[in-house]
Amino acid sequence: MNTNQMKQFSFEKLNVWKKSRILSALIYKITKTFPEDEKFGLTSQMKRSAVSISSNIAEGTGRTSGKDKARFTEIAFSSALELLNQLILSYDLEFISEENYKNTREYISEITAMLDGVHKSQLKKT
């Protein structure tokens, strides 16, 4: 099946989901440079947090009520904050450059602002 003919799900149209996918890829690239002994520590945690953002956005779109949708958006938002904390720790430990830190932090801020808007919209529909 040609990718142009594949069914597109509603979450795939959301800009916040698209940005969270990009963030996940960015985190995977950044953590490749982390010390080997962090492979099962901070590296693993950051990857899970990043993937959780887009996964919860996707899962929430499959829910029928606005309240259920909003709950998954809350979880995605919380995962973004968890990732931000891990990013700060990575910077404190000098695992990432100041430039990577600032750029990634700005990206997380943008995603959390978008998630906040989505969440408010979902709550209005309950």
JSON list of C-alpha atoms in Angstrom, two decimals:
[
{"chain": "A", "resi": 1, "resn": "MET", "atom": "CA", "xyz": [0.00, 0.00, 0.00]},
{"chain": "A", "resi": 2, "resn": "ASN", "atom": "CA", "xyz": [1.32, 3.42, -0.97]},
{"chain": "A", "resi": 3, "resn": "THR", "atom": "CA", "xyz": [1.81, 5.73, 2.02]},
{"chain": "A", "resi": 4, "resn": "ASN", "atom": "CA", "xyz": [-0.31, 8.34, 0.22]},
{"chain": "A", "resi": 5, "resn": "GLN", "atom": "CA", "xyz": [-3.23, 5.89, 0.23]},
{"chain": "A", "resi": 6, "resn": "MET", "atom": "CA", "xyz": [-2.95, 4.96, 3.90]},
{"chain": "A", "resi": 7, "resn": "LYS", "atom": "CA", "xyz": [-5.73, 5.99, 6.25]},
{"chain": "A", "resi": 8, "resn": "GLN", "atom": "CA", "xyz": [-4.76, 8.98, 8.34]},
{"chain": "A", "resi": 9, "resn": "PHE", "atom": "CA", "xyz": [-5.97, 9.01, 11.92]},
{"chain": "A", "resi": 10, "resn": "SER", "atom": "CA", "xyz": [-7.14, 12.22, 13.58]},
{"chain": "A", "resi": 11, "resn": "PHE", "atom": "CA", "xyz": [-4.11, 12.51, 15.86]},
{"chain": "A", "resi": 12, "resn": "GLU", "atom": "CA", "xyz": [-1.80, 12.50, 12.82]},
{"chain": "A", "resi": 13, "resn": "LYS", "atom": "CA", "xyz": [-3.33, 15.82, 11.77]},
{"chain": "A", "resi": 14, "resn": "LEU", "atom": "CA", "xyz": [-2.58, 17.54, 15.09]},
{"chain": "A", "resi": 15, "resn": "ASN", "atom": "CA", "xyz": [0.37, 19.94, 15.06]},
{"chain": "A", "resi": 16, "resn": "VAL", "atom": "CA", "xyz": [1.10, 19.20, 18.70]},
{"chain": "A", "resi": 17, "resn": "TRP", "atom": "CA", "xyz": [1.44, 15.49, 17.88]},
{"chain": "A", "resi": 18, "resn": "LYS", "atom": "CA", "xyz": [3.72, 16.28, 14.93]},
{"chain": "A", "resi": 19, "resn": "LYS", "atom": "CA", "xyz": [5.91, 18.47, 17.11]},
{"chain": "A", "resi": 20, "resn": "SER", "atom": "CA", "xyz": [6.05, 15.86, 19.86]},
{"chain": "A", "resi": 21, "resn": "ARG", "atom": "CA", "xyz": [7.27, 13.30, 17.31]},
{"chain": "A", "resi": 22, "resn": "ILE", "atom": "CA", "xyz": [10.05, 15.68, 16.30]},
{"chain": "A", "resi": 23, "resn": "LEU", "atom": "CA", "xyz": [10.88, 16.17, 19.98]},
{"chain": "A", "resi": 24, "resn": "SER", "atom": "CA", "xyz": [11.15, 12.39, 20.47]},
{"chain": "A", "resi": 25, "resn": "ALA", "atom": "CA", "xyz": [13.58, 12.12, 17.57]},
{"chain": "A", "resi": 26, "resn": "LEU", "atom": "CA", "xyz": [15.57, 15.03, 18.97]},
{"chain": "A", "resi": 27, "resn": "ILE", "atom": "CA", "xyz": [15.79, 13.38, 22.40]},
{"chain": "A", "resi": 28, "resn": "TYR", "atom": "CA", "xyz": [16.96, 10.13, 20.83]},
{"chain": "A", "resi": 29, "resn": "LYS", "atom": "CA", "xyz": [19.73, 12.03, 19.01]},
{"chain": "A", "resi": 30, "resn": "ILE", "atom": "CA", "xyz": [20.76, 14.03, 22.08]},
{"chain": "A", "resi": 31, "resn": "THR", "atom": "CA", "xyz": [20.92, 11.01, 24.38]},
{"chain": "A", "resi": 32, "resn": "LYS", "atom": "CA", "xyz": [23.19, 9.13, 21.95]},
{"chain": "A", "resi": 33, "resn": "THR", "atom": "CA", "xyz": [25.99, 11.33, 23.25]},
{"chain": "A", "resi": 34, "resn": "PHE", "atom": "CA", "xyz": [25.33, 10.57, 26.94]},
{"chain": "A", "resi": 35, "resn": "PRO", "atom": "CA", "xyz": [27.84, 8.47, 28.90]},
{"chain": "A", "resi": 36, "resn": "GLU", "atom": "CA", "xyz": [27.44, 4.71, 28.45]},
{"chain": "A", "resi": 37, "resn": "ASP", "atom": "CA", "xyz": [26.69, 4.25, 32.14]},
{"chain": "A", "resi": 38, "resn": "GLU", "atom": "CA", "xyz": [23.55, 6.39, 31.69]},
{"chain": "A", "resi": 39, "resn": "LYS", "atom": "CA", "xyz": [22.10, 4.00, 29.11]},
{"chain": "A", "resi": 40, "resn": "PHE", "atom": "CA", "xyz": [19.64, 2.51, 31.59]},
{"chain": "A", "resi": 41, "resn": "GLY", "atom": "CA", "xyz": [19.32, 5.66, 33.68]},
{"chain": "A", "resi": 42, "resn": "LEU", "atom": "CA", "xyz": [18.66, 9.14, 32.42]},
{"chain": "A", "resi": 43, "resn": "THR", "atom": "CA", "xyz": [18.90, 8.15, 28.75]},
{"chain": "A", "resi": 44, "resn": "SER", "atom": "CA", "xyz": [16.15, 5.56, 29.10]},
{"chain": "A", "resi": 45, "resn": "GLN", "atom": "CA", "xyz": [13.96, 7.86, 31.22]},
{"chain": "A", "resi": 46, "resn": "MET", "atom": "CA", "xyz": [14.21, 10.72, 28.73]},
{"chain": "A", "resi": 47, "resn": "LYS", "atom": "CA", "xyz": [13.33, 8.51, 25.80]},
{"chain": "A", "resi": 48, "resn": "ARG", "atom": "CA", "xyz": [10.30, 7.10, 27.63]},
{"chain": "A", "resi": 49, "resn": "SER", "atom": "CA", "xyz": [9.09, 10.55, 28.67]},
{"chain": "A", "resi": 50, "resn": "ALA", "atom": "CA", "xyz": [9.46, 11.92, 25.15]},
{"chain": "A", "resi": 51, "resn": "VAL", "atom": "CA", "xyz": [7.64, 9.00, 23.53]},
{"chain": "A", "resi": 52, "resn": "SER", "atom": "CA", "xyz": [4.91, 9.21, 26.17]},
{"chain": "A", "resi": 53, "resn": "ILE", "atom": "CA", "xyz": [3.94, 12.70, 25.01]},
{"chain": "A", "resi": 54, "resn": "SER", "atom": "CA", "xyz": [3.00, 11.70, 21.46]},
{"chain": "A", "resi": 55, "resn": "SER", "atom": "CA", "xyz": [1.62, 8.33, 22.59]},
{"chain": "A", "resi": 56, "resn": "ASN", "atom": "CA", "xyz": [-0.83, 9.90, 25.02]},
{"chain": "A", "resi": 57, "resn": "ILE", "atom": "CA", "xyz": [-1.92, 12.48, 22.47]},
{"chain": "A", "resi": 58, "resn": "ALA", "atom": "CA", "xyz": [-2.64, 9.63, 20.06]},
{"chain": "A", "resi": 59, "resn": "GLU", "atom": "CA", "xyz": [-4.41, 7.49, 22.65]},
{"chain": "A", "resi": 60, "resn": "GLY", "atom": "CA", "xyz": [-6.56, 10.39, 23.81]},
{"chain": "A", "resi": 61, "resn": "THR", "atom": "CA", "xyz": [-7.97, 10.93, 20.34]},
{"chain": "A", "resi": 62, "resn": "GLY", "atom": "CA", "xyz": [-9.42, 7.43, 20.49]},
{"chain": "A", "resi": 63, "resn": "ARG", "atom": "CA", "xyz": [-11.56, 8.32, 23.49]},
{"chain": "A", "resi": 64, "resn": "THR", "atom": "CA", "xyz": [-15.15, 9.39, 23.05]},
{"chain": "A", "resi": 65, "resn": "SER", "atom": "CA", "xyz": [-15.75, 11.86, 25.86]},
{"chain": "A", "resi": 66, "resn": "GLY", "atom": "CA", "xyz": [-14.10, 15.22, 26.23]},
{"chain": "A", "resi": 67, "resn": "LYS", "atom": "CA", "xyz": [-13.25, 14.32, 29.82]},
{"chain": "A", "resi": 68, "resn": "ASP", "atom": "CA", "xyz": [-11.38, 11.17, 28.72]},
{"chain": "A", "resi": 69, "resn": "LYS", "atom": "CA", "xyz": [-9.60, 13.06, 25.95]},
{"chain": "A", "resi": 70, "resn": "ALA", "atom": "CA", "xyz": [-8.60, 15.75, 28.46]},
{"chain": "A", "resi": 71, "resn": "ARG", "atom": "CA", "xyz": [-7.17, 13.15, 30.83]},
{"chain": "A", "resi": 72, "resn": "PHE", "atom": "CA", "xyz": [-4.77, 11.84, 28.20]},
{"chain": "A", "resi": 73, "resn": "THR", "atom": "CA", "xyz": [-3.78, 15.39, 27.31]},
{"chain": "A", "resi": 74, "resn": "GLU", "atom": "CA", "xyz": [-2.98, 15.93, 31.01]},
{"chain": "A", "resi": 75, "resn": "ILE", "atom": "CA", "xyz": [-0.79, 12.84, 30.98]},
{"chain": "A", "resi": 76, "resn": "ALA", "atom": "CA", "xyz": [1.01, 14.09, 27.84]},
{"chain": "A", "resi": 77, "resn": "PHE", "atom": "CA", "xyz": [1.55, 17.47, 29.55]},
{"chain": "A", "resi": 78, "resn": "SER", "atom": "CA", "xyz": [2.92, 15.74, 32.66]},
{"chain": "A", "resi": 79, "resn": "SER", "atom": "CA", "xyz": [5.30, 13.68, 30.52]},
{"chain": "A", "resi": 80, "resn": "ALA", "atom": "CA", "xyz": [6.55, 16.90, 28.92]},
{"chain": "A", "resi": 81, "resn": "LEU", "atom": "CA", "xyz": [7.26, 18.36, 32.37]},
{"chain": "A", "resi": 82, "resn": "GLU", "atom": "CA", "xyz": [9.01, 15.14, 33.38]},
{"chain": "A", "resi": 83, "resn": "LEU", "atom": "CA", "xyz": [11.15, 15.41, 30.25]},
{"chain": "A", "resi": 84, "resn": "LEU", "atom": "CA", "xyz": [11.94, 19.05, 31.05]},
{"chain": "A", "resi": 85, "resn": "ASN", "atom": "CA", "xyz": [13.15, 18.03, 34.50]},
{"chain": "A", "resi": 86, "resn": "GLN", "atom": "CA", "xyz": [15.35, 15.34, 32.97]},
{"chain": "A", "resi": 87, "resn": "LEU", "atom": "CA", "xyz": [16.68, 17.84, 30.43]},
{"chain": "A", "resi": 88, "resn": "ILE", "atom": "CA", "xyz": [17.62, 20.24, 33.25]},
{"chain": "A", "resi": 89, "resn": "LEU", "atom": "CA", "xyz": [19.42, 17.42, 35.08]},
{"chain": "A", "resi": 90, "resn": "SER", "atom": "CA", "xyz": [21.25, 16.49, 31.87]},
{"chain": "A", "resi": 91, "resn": "TYR", "atom": "CA", "xyz": [22.42, 20.07, 31.52]},
{"chain": "A", "resi": 92, "resn": "ASP", "atom": "CA", "xyz": [23.43, 20.23, 35.21]},
{"chain": "A", "resi": 93, "resn": "LEU", "atom": "CA", "xyz": [25.49, 17.06, 34.70]},
{"chain": "A", "resi": 94, "resn": "GLU", "atom": "CA", "xyz": [27.05, 18.57, 31.56]},
{"chain": "A", "resi": 95, "resn": "PHE", "atom": "CA", "xyz": [25.72, 15.80, 29.31]},
{"chain": "A", "resi": 96, "resn": "ILE", "atom": "CA", "xyz": [24.33, 18.37, 26.86]},
{"chain": "A", "resi": 97, "resn": "SER", "atom": "CA", "xyz": [25.52, 21.72, 25.57]},
{"chain": "A", "resi": 98, "resn": "GLU", "atom": "CA", "xyz": [23.88, 24.98, 26.51]},
{"chain": "A", "resi": 99, "resn": "GLU", "atom": "CA", "xyz": [22.65, 25.36, 22.93]},
{"chain": "A", "resi": 100, "resn": "ASN", "atom": "CA", "xyz": [20.99, 21.91, 22.93]},
{"chain": "A", "resi": 101, "resn": "TYR", "atom": "CA", "xyz": [19.52, 22.65, 26.34]},
{"chain": "A", "resi": 102, "resn": "LYS", "atom": "CA", "xyz": [18.02, 26.00, 25.31]},
{"chain": "A", "resi": 103, "resn": "ASN", "atom": "CA", "xyz": [16.69, 24.75, 21.97]},
{"chain": "A", "resi": 104, "resn": "THR", "atom": "CA", "xyz": [15.12, 21.62, 23.46]},
{"chain": "A", "resi": 105, "resn": "ARG", "atom": "CA", "xyz": [13.68, 23.52, 26.40]},
{"chain": "A", "resi": 106, "resn": "GLU", "atom": "CA", "xyz": [12.05, 25.99, 24.00]},
{"chain": "A", "resi": 107, "resn": "TYR", "atom": "CA", "xyz": [10.59, 23.11, 22.03]},
{"chain": "A", "resi": 108, "resn": "ILE", "atom": "CA", "xyz": [9.15, 21.57, 25.20]},
{"chain": "A", "resi": 109, "resn": "SER", "atom": "CA", "xyz": [7.69, 24.96, 26.18]},
{"chain": "A", "resi": 110, "resn": "GLU", "atom": "CA", "xyz": [6.00, 25.25, 22.80]},
{"chain": "A", "resi": 111, "resn": "ILE", "atom": "CA", "xyz": [4.51, 21.77, 23.10]},
{"chain": "A", "resi": 112, "resn": "THR", "atom": "CA", "xyz": [3.24, 22.37, 26.65]},
{"chain": "A", "resi": 113, "resn": "ALA", "atom": "CA", "xyz": [1.58, 25.61, 25.55]},
{"chain": "A", "resi": 114, "resn": "MET", "atom": "CA", "xyz": [-0.15, 23.75, 22.71]},
{"chain": "A", "resi": 115, "resn": "LEU", "atom": "CA", "xyz": [-1.22, 20.95, 25.05]},
{"chain": "A", "resi": 116, "resn": "ASP", "atom": "CA", "xyz": [-2.63, 23.52, 27.47]},
{"chain": "A", "resi": 117, "resn": "GLY", "atom": "CA", "xyz": [-4.76, 24.97, 24.67]},
{"chain": "A", "resi": 118, "resn": "VAL", "atom": "CA", "xyz": [-5.97, 21.52, 23.59]},
{"chain": "A", "resi": 119, "resn": "HIS", "atom": "CA", "xyz": [-6.79, 20.63, 27.20]},
{"chain": "A", "resi": 120, "resn": "LYS", "atom": "CA", "xyz": [-8.89, 23.78, 27.71]},
{"chain": "A", "resi": 121, "resn": "SER", "atom": "CA", "xyz": [-10.76, 23.08, 24.48]},
{"chain": "A", "resi": 122, "resn": "GLN", "atom": "CA", "xyz": [-11.45, 19.49, 25.51]},
{"chain": "A", "resi": 123, "resn": "LEU", "atom": "CA", "xyz": [-12.78, 20.56, 28.92]},
{"chain": "A", "resi": 124, "resn": "LYS", "atom": "CA", "xyz": [-15.21, 22.99, 27.28]},
{"chain": "A", "resi": 125, "resn": "LYS", "atom": "CA", "xyz": [-16.74, 20.02, 25.45]},
{"chain": "A", "resi": 126, "resn": "THR", "atom": "CA", "xyz": [-17.55, 18.13, 28.66]}
]
